[in-house]
XYZ file of C-alpha atoms in Angstrom:
288
model
C 23.191 4.697 -34.089
C 25.206 3.256 -31.229
C 23.334 1.005 -28.804
C 22.305 2.734 -25.589
C 22.896 -0.374 -23.460
C 25.861 -2.341 -24.722
C 26.489 -5.988 -23.776
C 26.704 -9.409 -25.356
C 23.006 -9.984 -24.587
C 20.159 -8.809 -26.803
C 19.558 -5.121 -26.210
C 16.243 -4.033 -24.634
C 14.893 -2.785 -27.980
C 15.734 -6.175 -29.527
C 14.048 -7.938 -26.599
C 10.899 -5.907 -27.242
C 10.932 -7.040 -30.873
C 11.509 -10.663 -29.894
C 8.694 -10.594 -27.336
C 6.292 -9.219 -29.950
C 7.328 -11.867 -32.490
C 6.925 -14.675 -29.949
C 3.618 -13.151 -28.849
C 2.201 -13.421 -32.364
C 3.221 -17.091 -32.557
C 1.719 -17.836 -29.127
C -1.562 -16.100 -29.972
C -1.971 -18.188 -33.139
C -0.903 -21.545 -31.740
C -3.346 -24.370 -32.501
C -5.677 -25.312 -29.655
C -4.356 -28.804 -28.843
C -0.671 -27.896 -28.465
C -1.671 -24.712 -26.637
C -3.648 -26.713 -24.069
C -0.944 -29.350 -23.690
C 1.779 -26.745 -23.233
C -0.482 -24.956 -20.766
C -0.896 -28.117 -18.685
C 2.861 -28.609 -18.701
C 3.389 -25.062 -17.447
C 0.914 -25.589 -14.593
C 2.746 -28.768 -13.597
C 6.153 -27.060 -13.890
C 5.103 -24.219 -11.590
C 3.628 -26.818 -9.244
C 7.009 -28.557 -9.091
C 8.598 -25.268 -8.112
C 5.935 -24.812 -5.422
C 6.544 -28.365 -4.162
C 10.248 -27.558 -3.801
C 9.335 -24.270 -2.085
C 7.168 -26.015 0.549
C 9.981 -28.429 1.352
C 12.104 -25.486 2.484
C 9.303 -23.621 4.270
C 8.377 -26.711 6.307
C 11.783 -26.732 8.047
C 11.345 -24.931 11.396
C 15.104 -24.701 12.004
C 15.509 -21.967 9.367
C 15.078 -18.321 10.302
C 12.506 -16.142 8.554
C 14.882 -14.452 6.104
C 16.857 -17.605 5.320
C 13.690 -19.632 4.840
C 12.062 -17.003 2.622
C 15.083 -16.435 0.375
C 16.005 -20.112 0.054
C 12.372 -21.026 -0.677
C 12.266 -18.375 -3.397
C 15.508 -19.645 -4.856
C 14.238 -23.212 -5.250
C 10.842 -22.023 -6.542
C 12.758 -20.637 -9.543
C 12.794 -24.217 -10.829
C 9.234 -23.705 -12.072
C 9.934 -20.785 -14.394
C 13.230 -22.293 -15.508
C 11.327 -25.359 -16.705
C 8.767 -23.169 -18.478
C 11.349 -21.016 -20.258
C 13.995 -23.614 -21.101
C 11.866 -26.743 -21.671
C 9.020 -24.799 -23.295
C 5.486 -24.326 -21.986
C 2.623 -21.831 -22.022
C 2.247 -19.938 -18.734
C -0.622 -17.483 -18.212
C 1.416 -15.019 -16.168
C 4.218 -14.898 -18.713
C 1.770 -14.705 -21.603
C 0.464 -11.428 -20.209
C 3.314 -9.979 -22.289
C 1.152 -10.649 -25.366
C -0.136 -7.163 -24.607
C 2.885 -5.827 -26.497
C 1.981 -7.511 -29.791
C -1.673 -6.509 -29.266
C -0.769 -2.864 -28.665
C 1.305 -2.868 -31.860
C -1.693 -4.165 -33.824
C -0.083 -7.494 -34.698
C -2.708 -9.651 -32.968
C -6.380 -9.046 -32.259
C -8.163 -8.699 -28.935
C -9.940 -12.006 -29.595
C -6.609 -13.775 -30.141
C -5.196 -12.404 -26.885
C -8.274 -13.324 -24.857
C -8.384 -16.809 -26.396
C -4.773 -17.415 -25.417
C -5.176 -16.096 -21.869
C -8.382 -18.046 -21.228
C -7.206 -21.387 -22.639
C -3.766 -21.156 -21.069
C -5.134 -20.169 -17.658
C -7.565 -23.095 -17.668
C -4.861 -25.503 -18.862
C -2.485 -24.207 -16.195
C -5.125 -25.011 -13.566
C -5.544 -28.548 -14.897
C -1.785 -29.104 -14.901
C -1.221 -27.621 -11.445
C -4.180 -29.377 -9.800
C -3.295 -32.630 -11.570
C 0.229 -32.441 -10.177
C -1.245 -31.775 -6.727
C -3.207 -35.031 -6.974
C -0.100 -36.953 -8.036
C 2.015 -35.438 -5.259
C -0.622 -36.301 -2.661
C -0.943 -39.869 -3.969
C 2.843 -40.283 -3.744
C 2.818 -39.659 0.023
C 5.145 -36.664 -0.345
C 3.097 -34.566 2.090
C 3.773 -37.117 4.873
C 7.500 -36.366 4.843
C 9.159 -34.756 7.862
C 6.543 -36.233 10.161
C 3.711 -34.664 8.192
C 5.221 -31.187 8.446
C 5.054 -30.706 4.678
C 1.312 -31.386 4.579
C 0.726 -29.107 7.559
C 2.720 -26.341 5.887
C 0.684 -26.658 2.678
C -2.571 -26.311 4.619
C -1.207 -23.382 6.624
C -0.196 -21.508 3.474
C -3.443 -22.295 1.661
C -5.517 -20.975 4.571
C -3.412 -17.802 4.690
C -4.062 -17.284 0.979
C -7.785 -17.943 1.423
C -7.942 -15.341 4.198
C -6.283 -12.509 2.270
C -8.453 -9.468 1.705
C -9.437 -8.599 -1.865
C -7.010 -5.692 -1.939
C -4.116 -7.663 -0.503
C -4.598 -10.496 -2.994
C -4.868 -8.062 -5.917
C -1.818 -5.942 -5.131
C 0.314 -8.956 -4.235
C -0.689 -10.357 -7.614
C 0.346 -7.121 -9.338
C 3.770 -7.064 -7.702
C 4.321 -10.764 -8.314
C 3.809 -10.560 -12.045
C 5.899 -7.452 -12.483
C 8.807 -9.553 -11.241
C 7.787 -12.680 -13.176
C 7.475 -10.771 -16.462
C 10.754 -8.953 -15.823
C 12.366 -12.365 -15.334
C 10.955 -13.491 -18.695
C 11.968 -10.197 -20.327
C 15.562 -10.609 -19.136
C 15.603 -14.303 -20.061
C 14.682 -13.268 -23.618
C 17.835 -11.130 -23.624
C 19.980 -14.185 -22.948
C 21.732 -16.179 -25.648
C 22.291 -19.383 -23.639
C 20.598 -21.540 -21.015
C 23.048 -20.162 -18.439
C 22.090 -16.596 -19.366
C 18.413 -17.431 -18.931
C 18.996 -19.084 -15.567
C 20.890 -16.081 -14.225
C 18.157 -13.726 -15.470
C 15.319 -15.719 -13.917
C 16.571 -16.644 -10.460
C 16.756 -13.298 -8.634
C 13.382 -11.806 -9.703
C 11.597 -15.062 -8.862
C 13.423 -15.367 -5.545
C 12.409 -11.788 -4.742
C 8.676 -12.216 -5.391
C 8.488 -15.459 -3.416
C 10.521 -14.136 -0.495
C 8.328 -11.013 -0.387
C 5.152 -13.096 -0.111
C 3.569 -11.953 -3.367
C 0.832 -14.016 -5.047
C 1.283 -16.131 -8.165
C -2.036 -17.447 -9.444
C -0.649 -20.643 -10.981
C 1.320 -21.596 -7.864
C -1.905 -21.143 -5.904
C -3.648 -23.525 -8.319
C -1.262 -26.193 -7.039
C -1.113 -25.341 -3.328
C -4.794 -24.795 -2.597
C -6.191 -27.982 -4.220
C -3.384 -29.932 -2.542
C -4.452 -28.496 0.812
C -8.035 -29.611 0.145
C -6.847 -33.167 -0.539
C -4.740 -33.213 2.611
C -7.619 -31.975 4.759
C -10.048 -34.475 3.271
C -7.874 -37.563 3.616
C -5.448 -36.774 6.456
C -6.979 -36.888 9.959
C -3.962 -35.056 11.404
C -5.119 -31.793 9.802
C -8.834 -32.506 9.445
C -9.678 -30.319 12.425
C -8.268 -27.113 10.946
C -10.444 -24.538 9.183
C -11.341 -25.864 5.736
C -9.913 -24.751 2.409
C -12.976 -24.519 0.173
C -13.689 -24.054 -3.524
C -15.206 -20.707 -2.647
C -12.011 -19.782 -0.830
C -9.926 -20.842 -3.825
C -12.064 -18.716 -6.158
C -11.912 -15.810 -3.705
C -8.130 -15.930 -3.917
C -7.684 -16.692 -7.611
C -10.015 -14.025 -9.008
C -8.188 -10.997 -7.502
C -4.757 -12.616 -7.880
C -5.342 -13.362 -11.584
C -6.556 -9.786 -12.064
C -3.478 -8.467 -10.272
C -1.138 -10.709 -12.263
C -2.794 -9.457 -15.456
C -2.319 -5.788 -14.584
C 1.234 -6.268 -13.355
C 2.396 -8.214 -16.403
C 0.436 -6.693 -19.263
C 0.235 -3.036 -18.174
C 3.206 -2.322 -15.917
C 5.667 -4.373 -17.975
C 4.274 -5.143 -21.436
C 2.522 -1.886 -22.266
C 5.171 0.208 -20.523
C 7.910 -1.270 -22.699
C 5.674 -1.003 -25.759
C 5.456 2.750 -25.253
C 9.221 3.023 -24.730
C 10.547 0.787 -27.515
C 7.766 0.136 -30.034
C 5.249 3.000 -30.065
C 7.936 5.669 -29.827
C 11.226 3.971 -30.801
C 14.051 5.191 -28.598
C 16.436 7.477 -30.406
C 19.692 8.796 -29.039
C 20.283 12.363 -30.173
C 23.930 12.821 -31.173
C 25.832 15.536 -29.374
C 26.368 18.689 -31.454
C 29.930 19.219 -32.706
C 32.075 21.243 -30.402
C 32.875 24.733 -31.592
C 36.464 25.254 -32.697
C 38.565 27.269 -30.305
C 39.568 30.630 -31.791
C 43.146 30.702 -32.970
C 44.776 33.854 -31.629
C 47.488 33.595 -34.325
C 45.004 34.299 -37.169
C-alpha cells in the first residue's frame, strides 16, 4: 500500500508505533533514573520559562511581539527535554496510546505520571531557588522579579474553568510538538517541529503545569526576600495548589485524550487503510 502522507520524515502511522514503543520503555523505567530524568525535565522547562520572563519583562515590546518572541524562546525547554533526554509529565501523557493498546497496565501508567510529575516539581522548584540565589531576578532594575510575581499572581487568580481549559489547550500543542518531533530524523527536524506549537501555546496564554512549578515558587521567594515587591498580594502554597490541580487535570486530558487516544483510534485500534480505486472500464471499441 502506498503511504497516504509521503515525505522523508516518519509517516504518522510510524510515529504512532514509535510513540507506543517509547511509551512501554518509559512506563517500565527503573525508579531512580525515572526520578532523575524527571528532575532534569522540570529544570529544563524552568530554563525555558526563565528565558520567557526575560522577554516579557521588556516594556518596549508590543503585546504581539512580546508574546510571540517569549513563546519562541520558551521552546528551549522542550528542545532540551526531547534532544538531551528527560522525562516530562505533559509529554508522558502520550503513554495513553500504549495503555489503550494493552501494552502497559494502568498501574504502570499511573506510576510513571505520579513519579514524573513529582520529580518535575522538584526540578522546577529547585531551579527557581538557584535562579533566585544567582540574583537573576534583580536584572533590568528588578523588572524581571516584578514580572515573575505579576505572572504568578495572574495564574493564582485564574478561575477553575480557565485554568483547566488553558491546561487542555496547552498540552494539545505540547503533545503535537512531541508527536511531530518523533517524525523527525535529525536534531534539526525535531527543532523545526517543536518551535511553532510551543510558541503558539505560550503566546496564547495557555497553562503548562511544569512551567508553573518554576514560576510560582520563584515568585514566593521574591516576595519573601525582596522588599521591593513585598507589599503586593502574596503568592501562597494554597494558590499554587489551586492553579496546579486544574492545570494538571487539563494537561492530562489535552495530551492523553485529545492527542494520544485520538491517534490510537486512527492508527492503532483501526489501522488506516487506503482503498484502491477500482479499475476504469474499457471504452467500447466501435470497430468491433
